[in-house]
Amino acid sequence: MIKPLLKISLLTIFLGAIVLSALGATSFGQTVEDSADPEVFYRQGLKYSEGEGVPVDKAKALEFFQKAAEMGHPKAQVALGEAYYAGEGVPLDYAESFRWYQLAADSGDPIAEYQVGQAYYRGEGVPVDYAKAVWWYQKSVNQGYPKAQNNLGDMYKSGQGVAKDLTKAVELFRLAAEGGSTTAQTNLATMYYSGQGVAKDLSEAAKWYRLAAEGGFALAQLYYGLQCFEGKGVAKDSKEAAKWYRLAAEQGNLEAQFNLGDLYSKGDGVSRDLAEAVRWFRLAAEGGLLEGQINLGAAYAQGLGVKADLTEALKWYRLAADRGDSYSRLNVGIMYARGQGAPKDLQLGLRYLRLAADQNIARACGILGHYYIKGEEIPKDVTKALEYLYKGADLNDQFSQYELGLVYKYGDGVQRDLAKGLNYLTLAAENIQSVEVTLQALKELESFESDANRPDLKRPDSDGLVSVF
């Protein structure tokens, strides 16, 4: 009769312990709230933060982290620092974040030391101080923390807060890379690729890029894809390049999205698919990549992979033009001058053409020279016309050469000079950039001898050019 009673008693005690644990007991009859051990509060905070045996409750987690942190628990202090830094469950407050990180760092926590270094590097919660950033990174490095190793390596590479030392940078990148940091693996690969601080070795670069790429780091996937595409350090393989571009592109890497679109536009490593190319160009363009905006504008202008739409073309070209792209400025200038994709606005068109000409875009020089010499929609200005036409001709623009030939053949605003006229028309005829301009130049040359004997000859109102620009 005694044995069954003992079994029942033991079972009762065992079940009681389970109930108490679920209610937050630390030992028989004592709840977490009664504990004087900060580790107990910290672990309870982790439970609510990560949903271990209880529903996730960030506010409850912060309550326990706060109690543990106030009792001097470094990891709880780090948790509070992270919460204030991200504004999760508390107002975003870099100064308060720094205060908690500093307390934990003073206790020797390597993550906190790294975060204090980050704060000084970024100027978040404290003024920027690269020397202090280096000091705190080094303390964390001394404890083997990979993120600190990588960041300190980056500071040695750039010479921020410490004397520039590429060899030291490579040493630190290698430590972090061997510790599993994909960022450091990528940085180490870049040092091998460029031969900075270490002998240039494209194969070694490919090894580290691939390791980081396999770890899911988008930038490494892009760079390894580039090496595959170019055949540098690895066998040239556009199909393999497309694979890695896609992985990076799906993570939102803009350059990878553009590169993948480029492969689809050419059918290189993938089946040619202009619609798919446009899809990737659009993602890159919407993300703000200049090259994506240019190519998307071109796709709409030419109806490649998408229905032709000059309004959309102008929209994307103008975005690129306003960021300084010279050829987009040329295209925008032409479209406004013609009234394509928007109501005609010659003055706005000329403004963009001048910007393109200032960047040595030869065709823009020729078009501007044409407008100024004709003087039909703007006041005739021979001085400006010659300035742009000479510049365009020096840049080997066929249309500029043709226009100068006409100017001197007919004495249009200048003293007639048949030798110069013959020279520039001959250059235009031989410089085949536009079949239409070539044919017109040949036509002018055919009549040159008979026209030369006519001192009162005037330039025709129409040059016979319909779509040169």
Coordinates of C-alpha atoms in Angstrom, one line a residue:
M1 CA 0.0 0.0 0.0
I2 CA 2.9 2.4 0.6
K3 CA 4.5 2.1 -2.9
P4 CA 1.4 3.5 -4.8
L5 CA 1.2 6.4 -2.4
L6 CA 4.8 7.3 -3.1
K7 CA 4.2 7.1 -6.9
I8 CA 1.3 9.4 -6.6
S9 CA 3.2 11.9 -4.5
L10 CA 6.2 12.0 -6.9
L11 CA 3.8 12.5 -9.8
T12 CA 2.0 15.3 -8.1
I13 CA 5.3 17.1 -7.3
F14 CA 6.5 16.6 -10.9
L15 CA 3.3 18.1 -12.4
G16 CA 3.4 21.0 -10.0
A17 CA 6.9 21.8 -11.2
I18 CA 5.7 22.0 -14.8
V19 CA 2.9 24.3 -13.9
L20 CA 5.1 26.6 -11.9
S21 CA 7.7 26.7 -14.8
A22 CA 5.0 27.7 -17.2
L23 CA 4.0 30.5 -14.9
G24 CA 7.5 31.8 -14.7
A25 CA 8.9 30.2 -11.6
T26 CA 12.7 30.0 -11.1
S27 CA 12.6 27.4 -8.3
F28 CA 9.9 25.8 -6.2
G29 CA 7.7 28.6 -4.9
Q30 CA 9.6 31.5 -6.5
T31 CA 8.5 33.5 -9.6
V32 CA 10.7 35.3 -12.1
E33 CA 9.6 38.6 -10.7
D34 CA 10.9 37.6 -7.3
S35 CA 14.3 36.7 -8.6
A36 CA 17.4 38.7 -7.8
D37 CA 19.4 37.1 -10.6
P38 CA 19.7 39.3 -13.8
E39 CA 20.4 36.2 -15.9
V40 CA 16.9 35.0 -15.1
F41 CA 15.3 38.2 -16.3
Y42 CA 17.5 38.2 -19.4
R43 CA 16.5 34.6 -20.3
Q44 CA 12.8 35.4 -19.7
G45 CA 13.2 38.4 -22.0
L46 CA 14.6 36.1 -24.7
K47 CA 11.6 33.8 -24.3
Y48 CA 9.2 36.6 -25.0
S49 CA 11.4 38.1 -27.7
E50 CA 11.8 34.8 -29.6
G51 CA 8.5 33.1 -28.7
E52 CA 10.1 30.2 -26.8
G53 CA 7.2 28.4 -25.0
V54 CA 5.2 31.6 -24.9
P55 CA 3.6 33.9 -27.5
V56 CA 6.0 36.6 -28.9
D57 CA 5.6 39.7 -26.8
K58 CA 8.2 42.4 -27.6
A59 CA 6.9 44.8 -24.9
K60 CA 7.1 42.0 -22.2
A61 CA 10.5 41.1 -23.5
L62 CA 11.7 44.7 -23.1
E63 CA 10.4 44.8 -19.5
F64 CA 12.6 41.8 -18.6
F65 CA 15.6 43.1 -20.5
Q66 CA 15.2 46.5 -18.7
K67 CA 15.3 44.8 -15.3
A68 CA 18.3 42.7 -16.3
A69 CA 20.1 45.7 -17.8
E70 CA 19.5 47.8 -14.8
M71 CA 21.1 45.0 -12.7
G72 CA 24.2 45.2 -14.9
H73 CA 23.6 42.3 -17.3
P74 CA 25.7 43.1 -20.5
K75 CA 23.7 41.1 -23.0
A76 CA 20.4 42.6 -21.7
Q77 CA 22.1 46.1 -22.1
V78 CA 22.9 45.2 -25.7
A79 CA 19.3 44.1 -26.3
L80 CA 18.1 47.4 -25.0
G81 CA 20.7 49.2 -27.2
E82 CA 19.4 47.3 -30.2
A83 CA 15.7 48.2 -29.3
Y84 CA 16.4 51.9 -29.0
Y85 CA 18.6 51.9 -32.2
A86 CA 15.8 50.3 -34.2
G87 CA 12.9 51.9 -32.4
E88 CA 11.3 48.5 -31.7
G89 CA 8.9 48.7 -28.7
V90 CA 10.5 52.1 -27.7
P91 CA 11.0 55.4 -29.5
L92 CA 14.0 55.4 -31.8
D93 CA 16.7 57.1 -29.7
Y94 CA 20.4 56.9 -30.8
A95 CA 21.6 58.6 -27.7
E96 CA 19.8 56.1 -25.4
S97 CA 20.9 53.3 -27.6
F98 CA 24.5 54.4 -27.2
R99 CA 24.2 54.7 -23.4
W100 CA 23.2 51.0 -23.1
Y101 CA 25.8 49.9 -25.6
Q102 CA 28.5 51.8 -23.7
L103 CA 27.5 50.2 -20.3
A104 CA 27.8 46.8 -21.9
A105 CA 31.0 47.6 -23.6
D106 CA 32.5 48.8 -20.3
S107 CA 31.8 45.3 -19.0
G108 CA 33.7 43.8 -22.0
D109 CA 30.9 42.6 -24.2
P110 CA 32.4 42.2 -27.7
I111 CA 29.2 43.0 -29.5
A112 CA 28.7 46.1 -27.4
E113 CA 32.3 47.2 -28.1
Y114 CA 31.6 46.8 -31.8
Q115 CA 28.4 48.8 -31.5
V116 CA 30.1 51.6 -29.7
G117 CA 32.6 51.7 -32.5
Q118 CA 29.8 51.8 -35.0
A119 CA 28.2 54.7 -33.1
Y120 CA 31.4 56.7 -33.3
Y121 CA 31.9 55.8 -36.9
R122 CA 28.5 56.9 -38.0
G123 CA 27.9 59.7 -35.5
E124 CA 24.8 58.1 -34.1
G125 CA 24.1 59.3 -30.5
V126 CA 27.6 60.7 -30.4
P127 CA 29.7 63.0 -32.6
V128 CA 31.7 61.2 -35.4
D129 CA 35.1 60.2 -34.0
Y130 CA 37.1 57.8 -36.2
A131 CA 39.9 57.4 -33.7
K132 CA 37.4 56.3 -31.0
A133 CA 35.7 54.0 -33.5
V134 CA 39.1 52.3 -34.2
W135 CA 39.8 52.0 -30.5
W136 CA 36.5 50.2 -29.8
Y137 CA 36.6 48.1 -32.9
Q138 CA 40.1 46.9 -31.8
K139 CA 38.8 45.9 -28.4
S140 CA 36.1 43.8 -30.0
V141 CA 38.6 42.4 -32.5
N142 CA 40.8 41.3 -29.6
Q143 CA 37.8 39.1 -28.6
G144 CA 37.5 37.7 -32.1
Y145 CA 34.3 39.3 -33.2
P146 CA 34.1 39.0 -37.0
K147 CA 32.0 42.2 -37.7
A148 CA 34.6 44.3 -35.8
Q149 CA 37.4 42.6 -37.7
N150 CA 35.8 43.5 -41.0
N151 CA 35.0 47.1 -40.0
L152 CA 38.5 47.7 -38.6
G153 CA 39.9 46.2 -41.8
D154 CA 37.8 48.7 -43.8
M155 CA 39.2 51.6 -41.7
Y156 CA 42.8 50.4 -42.4
K157 CA 41.9 50.2 -46.0
S158 CA 40.6 53.8 -46.2
G159 CA 42.9 55.3 -43.6
Q160 CA 40.1 56.6 -41.4
G161 CA 41.1 57.1 -37.8
V162 CA 44.3 55.1 -38.4
A163 CA 47.2 55.2 -40.8
K164 CA 46.3 53.6 -44.1
D165 CA 47.6 50.0 -44.2
L166 CA 46.3 47.7 -46.9
T167 CA 48.3 44.7 -45.7
K168 CA 46.7 45.1 -42.2
A169 CA 43.3 45.5 -43.9
V170 CA 43.8 42.2 -45.7
E171 CA 44.8 40.5 -42.5
L172 CA 41.7 41.7 -40.7
F173 CA 39.4 40.9 -43.7
R174 CA 40.9 37.4 -43.7
L175 CA 40.2 36.9 -40.0
A176 CA 36.6 37.9 -40.4
A177 CA 36.2 35.9 -43.6
E178 CA 37.5 32.8 -42.0
G179 CA 35.1 33.5 -39.1
G180 CA 32.2 33.3 -41.6
S181 CA 31.5 37.0 -42.4
T182 CA 30.2 37.1 -45.9
T183 CA 30.9 40.9 -46.0
A184 CA 34.5 40.2 -45.1
Q185 CA 34.7 37.4 -47.6
T186 CA 33.6 39.9 -50.3
N187 CA 36.0 42.5 -49.1
L188 CA 38.9 40.0 -49.1
A189 CA 37.9 38.9 -52.6
T190 CA 38.0 42.5 -53.8
M191 CA 41.5 43.0 -52.4
Y192 CA 42.6 39.9 -54.3
Y193 CA 40.8 41.1 -57.5
S194 CA 42.4 44.6 -57.4
G195 CA 45.8 43.6 -55.9
Q196 CA 45.5 45.8 -52.9
G197 CA 47.5 44.7 -49.9
V198 CA 48.1 41.4 -51.5
A199 CA 49.3 40.1 -54.8
K200 CA 46.6 40.3 -57.5
D201 CA 45.0 36.8 -57.9
L202 CA 41.7 36.6 -59.8
S203 CA 41.3 32.9 -59.0
E204 CA 41.6 33.6 -55.2
A205 CA 39.1 36.5 -55.7
A206 CA 36.7 34.1 -57.3
K207 CA 37.1 31.6 -54.5
W208 CA 36.1 34.2 -51.8
Y209 CA 33.4 35.8 -53.9
R210 CA 31.8 32.4 -54.5
L211 CA 32.0 31.5 -50.8
A212 CA 30.2 34.7 -49.9
A213 CA 27.8 34.2 -52.8
E214 CA 26.9 30.8 -51.6
G215 CA 26.3 32.4 -48.2
G216 CA 23.6 34.5 -49.8
F217 CA 25.4 37.8 -49.9
A218 CA 23.9 39.7 -52.9
L219 CA 26.9 41.9 -53.7
A220 CA 29.2 38.8 -53.8
Q221 CA 26.7 37.1 -56.1
L222 CA 26.9 40.1 -58.4
Y223 CA 30.7 40.1 -58.4
Y224 CA 31.0 36.4 -58.9
G225 CA 28.5 36.6 -61.7
L226 CA 30.7 39.3 -63.3
Q227 CA 33.8 37.1 -63.1
C228 CA 31.9 34.3 -64.8
F229 CA 30.6 36.6 -67.5
E230 CA 34.1 38.1 -68.2
G231 CA 36.0 34.9 -67.7
K232 CA 38.3 36.4 -65.1
G233 CA 39.7 33.9 -62.5
V234 CA 37.1 31.4 -63.7
A235 CA 36.0 29.9 -67.0
K236 CA 33.9 32.3 -69.1
D237 CA 30.3 31.1 -68.7
S238 CA 27.4 33.5 -69.4
K239 CA 24.9 30.8 -68.2
E240 CA 26.6 30.7 -64.8
A241 CA 26.7 34.5 -64.8
A242 CA 23.0 34.6 -65.3
K243 CA 22.4 32.2 -62.4
W244 CA 24.3 34.4 -60.0
Y245 CA 22.9 37.7 -61.4
R246 CA 19.4 36.2 -60.8
L247 CA 20.1 35.3 -57.2
A248 CA 21.4 38.8 -56.5
A249 CA 18.6 40.5 -58.6
E250 CA 15.9 38.6 -56.6
Q251 CA 17.4 40.2 -53.5
G252 CA 17.0 43.6 -55.0
N253 CA 20.5 44.3 -56.2
L254 CA 20.1 47.0 -58.9
E255 CA 23.3 46.2 -60.9
A256 CA 22.4 42.5 -61.0
Q257 CA 18.9 43.4 -62.2
F258 CA 20.4 45.5 -65.0
N259 CA 23.0 42.9 -65.9
L260 CA 20.3 40.1 -66.1
G261 CA 18.2 42.3 -68.3
D262 CA 21.1 42.9 -70.5
L263 CA 21.7 39.2 -70.9
Y264 CA 18.0 38.7 -71.8
S265 CA 18.2 41.5 -74.4
K266 CA 21.1 39.8 -76.1
G267 CA 20.2 36.2 -75.5
D268 CA 23.5 35.6 -73.8
G269 CA 23.4 32.7 -71.3
V270 CA 19.6 32.8 -71.5
S271 CA 17.0 32.6 -74.2
R272 CA 16.6 36.0 -75.8
D273 CA 13.5 37.6 -74.3
L274 CA 13.0 41.3 -74.7
A275 CA 9.9 41.4 -72.5
E276 CA 11.9 39.8 -69.7
A277 CA 14.8 42.2 -70.4
V278 CA 12.4 45.1 -70.0
R279 CA 11.1 43.6 -66.7
W280 CA 14.5 43.6 -65.2
F281 CA 15.5 47.0 -66.6
R282 CA 12.3 48.4 -65.1
L283 CA 13.1 47.1 -61.6
A284 CA 16.6 48.6 -61.9
A285 CA 15.2 51.9 -63.2
E286 CA 12.5 52.1 -60.5
G287 CA 15.3 51.4 -57.9
G288 CA 17.2 54.4 -59.2
L289 CA 19.9 52.8 -61.3
L290 CA 20.9 55.3 -64.1
E291 CA 21.7 52.6 -66.6
G292 CA 18.3 51.0 -66.0
Q293 CA 16.5 54.3 -66.7
I294 CA 18.4 54.8 -69.9
N295 CA 17.7 51.3 -71.2
L296 CA 14.0 51.5 -70.2
G297 CA 13.7 54.8 -72.0
A298 CA 15.3 53.3 -75.1
A299 CA 12.9 50.3 -74.9
Y300 CA 9.9 52.5 -74.9
A301 CA 11.3 54.8 -77.7
Q302 CA 12.0 51.8 -80.0
G303 CA 9.2 49.5 -78.9
L304 CA 11.6 46.7 -77.9
G305 CA 10.0 44.3 -75.5
V306 CA 7.2 46.7 -74.8
K307 CA 4.7 48.7 -76.8
A308 CA 6.3 51.9 -78.1
D309 CA 5.4 54.9 -76.0
L310 CA 7.2 58.2 -76.5
T311 CA 5.7 59.7 -73.3
E312 CA 7.2 56.9 -71.2
A313 CA 10.4 57.1 -73.2
L314 CA 10.7 60.8 -72.4
K315 CA 9.9 60.2 -68.8
W316 CA 12.8 57.8 -68.3
Y317 CA 15.2 59.6 -70.5
R318 CA 14.5 62.8 -68.6
L319 CA 15.2 61.1 -65.3
A320 CA 18.5 60.0 -66.6
A321 CA 19.2 63.4 -68.2
D322 CA 18.6 65.2 -65.0
R323 CA 21.1 63.0 -63.3
G324 CA 23.7 64.1 -65.9
D325 CA 23.7 61.4 -68.6
S326 CA 24.9 63.0 -71.7
Y327 CA 23.1 60.9 -74.3
S328 CA 19.8 61.1 -72.4
R329 CA 20.2 64.9 -72.5
L330 CA 20.6 64.6 -76.3
N331 CA 17.5 62.4 -76.6
V332 CA 15.4 64.7 -74.3
G333 CA 16.5 67.7 -76.2
I334 CA 15.5 66.2 -79.6
M335 CA 12.2 65.0 -78.2
Y336 CA 11.2 68.4 -76.8
A337 CA 12.4 70.2 -80.0
R338 CA 10.2 67.8 -82.1
G339 CA 7.3 67.6 -79.7
Q340 CA 7.7 63.9 -79.2
G341 CA 6.3 62.4 -76.0
A342 CA 5.3 65.9 -74.8
P343 CA 4.1 69.2 -76.3
K344 CA 6.8 70.9 -78.4
D345 CA 9.0 73.1 -76.3
L346 CA 12.0 74.3 -78.4
Q347 CA 13.6 76.4 -75.6
L348 CA 13.5 73.4 -73.2
G349 CA 14.8 71.2 -76.0
L350 CA 17.7 73.6 -76.7
R351 CA 18.6 73.8 -73.0
Y352 CA 19.1 70.0 -72.9
L353 CA 20.9 70.0 -76.2
R354 CA 23.3 72.7 -74.8
L355 CA 23.9 70.5 -71.8
A356 CA 24.7 67.5 -74.1
A357 CA 27.0 69.7 -76.2
D358 CA 28.9 70.8 -73.2
Q359 CA 29.6 67.2 -72.5
N360 CA 31.0 66.8 -76.0
I361 CA 28.1 65.0 -77.6
A362 CA 28.8 65.6 -81.2
R363 CA 25.3 65.3 -82.6
A364 CA 24.0 67.9 -80.1
C365 CA 26.6 70.3 -81.5
G366 CA 25.4 69.7 -85.0
I367 CA 21.7 70.2 -84.1
L368 CA 22.4 73.4 -82.2
G369 CA 24.5 74.7 -85.1
H370 CA 21.7 73.9 -87.5
Y371 CA 19.1 75.8 -85.4
Y372 CA 21.3 78.9 -85.0
I373 CA 22.4 79.1 -88.7
K374 CA 18.9 78.6 -90.0
G375 CA 17.4 81.2 -87.7
E376 CA 13.8 80.0 -88.3
E377 CA 12.5 79.2 -84.8
I378 CA 15.1 81.2 -82.9
P379 CA 17.1 84.3 -83.9
K380 CA 19.9 83.6 -86.3
D381 CA 23.3 83.7 -84.6
V382 CA 26.1 82.8 -86.9
T383 CA 28.8 83.1 -84.2
K384 CA 27.0 80.5 -82.0
A385 CA 26.3 78.4 -85.1
L386 CA 29.9 78.2 -86.1
E387 CA 31.0 77.6 -82.5
Y388 CA 28.8 74.5 -82.3
L389 CA 29.4 73.3 -85.8
Y390 CA 33.2 73.5 -85.6
K391 CA 33.0 71.6 -82.3
G392 CA 30.8 69.0 -83.7
A393 CA 33.0 68.6 -86.8
D394 CA 36.1 68.2 -84.6
L395 CA 34.2 65.5 -82.8
N396 CA 33.6 63.8 -86.2
D397 CA 29.9 64.5 -86.4
Q398 CA 28.8 64.0 -90.0
F399 CA 25.9 66.4 -89.7
S400 CA 28.1 69.2 -88.4
Q401 CA 30.5 68.6 -91.3
Y402 CA 27.6 68.8 -93.8
E403 CA 26.2 72.0 -92.3
L404 CA 29.7 73.7 -92.4
G405 CA 29.9 72.6 -96.0
L406 CA 26.7 74.3 -96.8
V407 CA 27.6 77.4 -94.8
Y408 CA 30.8 77.9 -96.8
K409 CA 29.5 76.8 -100.2
Y410 CA 26.6 79.3 -100.1
G411 CA 28.2 81.9 -97.9
D412 CA 25.4 81.6 -95.4
G413 CA 26.2 84.3 -92.8
V414 CA 29.9 84.2 -93.6
Q415 CA 32.1 85.1 -96.5
R416 CA 31.8 82.4 -99.2
D417 CA 34.7 80.0 -99.2
L418 CA 34.4 77.3 -101.8
A419 CA 37.5 75.5 -100.7
K420 CA 36.2 75.1 -97.2
G421 CA 32.8 74.2 -98.5
L422 CA 34.2 71.5 -100.7
N423 CA 36.4 70.1 -97.9
Y424 CA 33.5 69.8 -95.3
L425 CA 31.1 68.4 -97.8
T426 CA 33.7 65.8 -98.9
L427 CA 34.2 64.9 -95.2
A428 CA 30.5 64.5 -94.7
A429 CA 30.1 62.3 -97.8
E430 CA 32.9 60.0 -96.7
N431 CA 31.9 59.9 -93.0
I432 CA 28.9 57.6 -93.3
Q433 CA 26.9 57.9 -90.1
S434 CA 23.6 58.7 -91.7
V435 CA 22.7 57.5 -95.2
E436 CA 20.4 60.5 -95.7
V437 CA 23.2 63.0 -94.9
T438 CA 25.6 61.1 -97.1
L439 CA 23.2 61.3 -100.1
Q440 CA 22.6 65.0 -99.5
A441 CA 26.4 65.6 -99.3
L442 CA 27.0 63.7 -102.5
K443 CA 24.2 65.7 -104.2
E444 CA 25.8 69.0 -103.1
L445 CA 29.2 67.8 -104.4
E446 CA 27.7 66.8 -107.8
S447 CA 26.5 70.4 -108.3
F448 CA 29.5 72.0 -106.7
E449 CA 31.4 72.9 -109.9
S450 CA 28.3 74.5 -111.6
D451 CA 27.2 76.2 -108.4
A452 CA 30.7 77.6 -107.8
N453 CA 30.3 79.9 -110.9
R454 CA 27.1 81.4 -109.5
P455 CA 28.2 84.3 -107.1
D456 CA 24.6 85.1 -106.2
L457 CA 23.7 81.5 -105.3
K458 CA 21.6 81.3 -102.1
R459 CA 21.2 78.4 -99.8
P460 CA 18.0 76.5 -100.4
D461 CA 15.3 76.9 -97.8
S462 CA 15.1 73.1 -97.5
D463 CA 18.1 70.9 -97.3
G464 CA 16.2 67.8 -98.2
L465 CA 16.8 66.4 -94.7
V466 CA 13.7 65.1 -93.0
S467 CA 14.8 62.9 -90.1
V468 CA 18.5 63.6 -89.5
F469 CA 17.7 64.5 -85.9

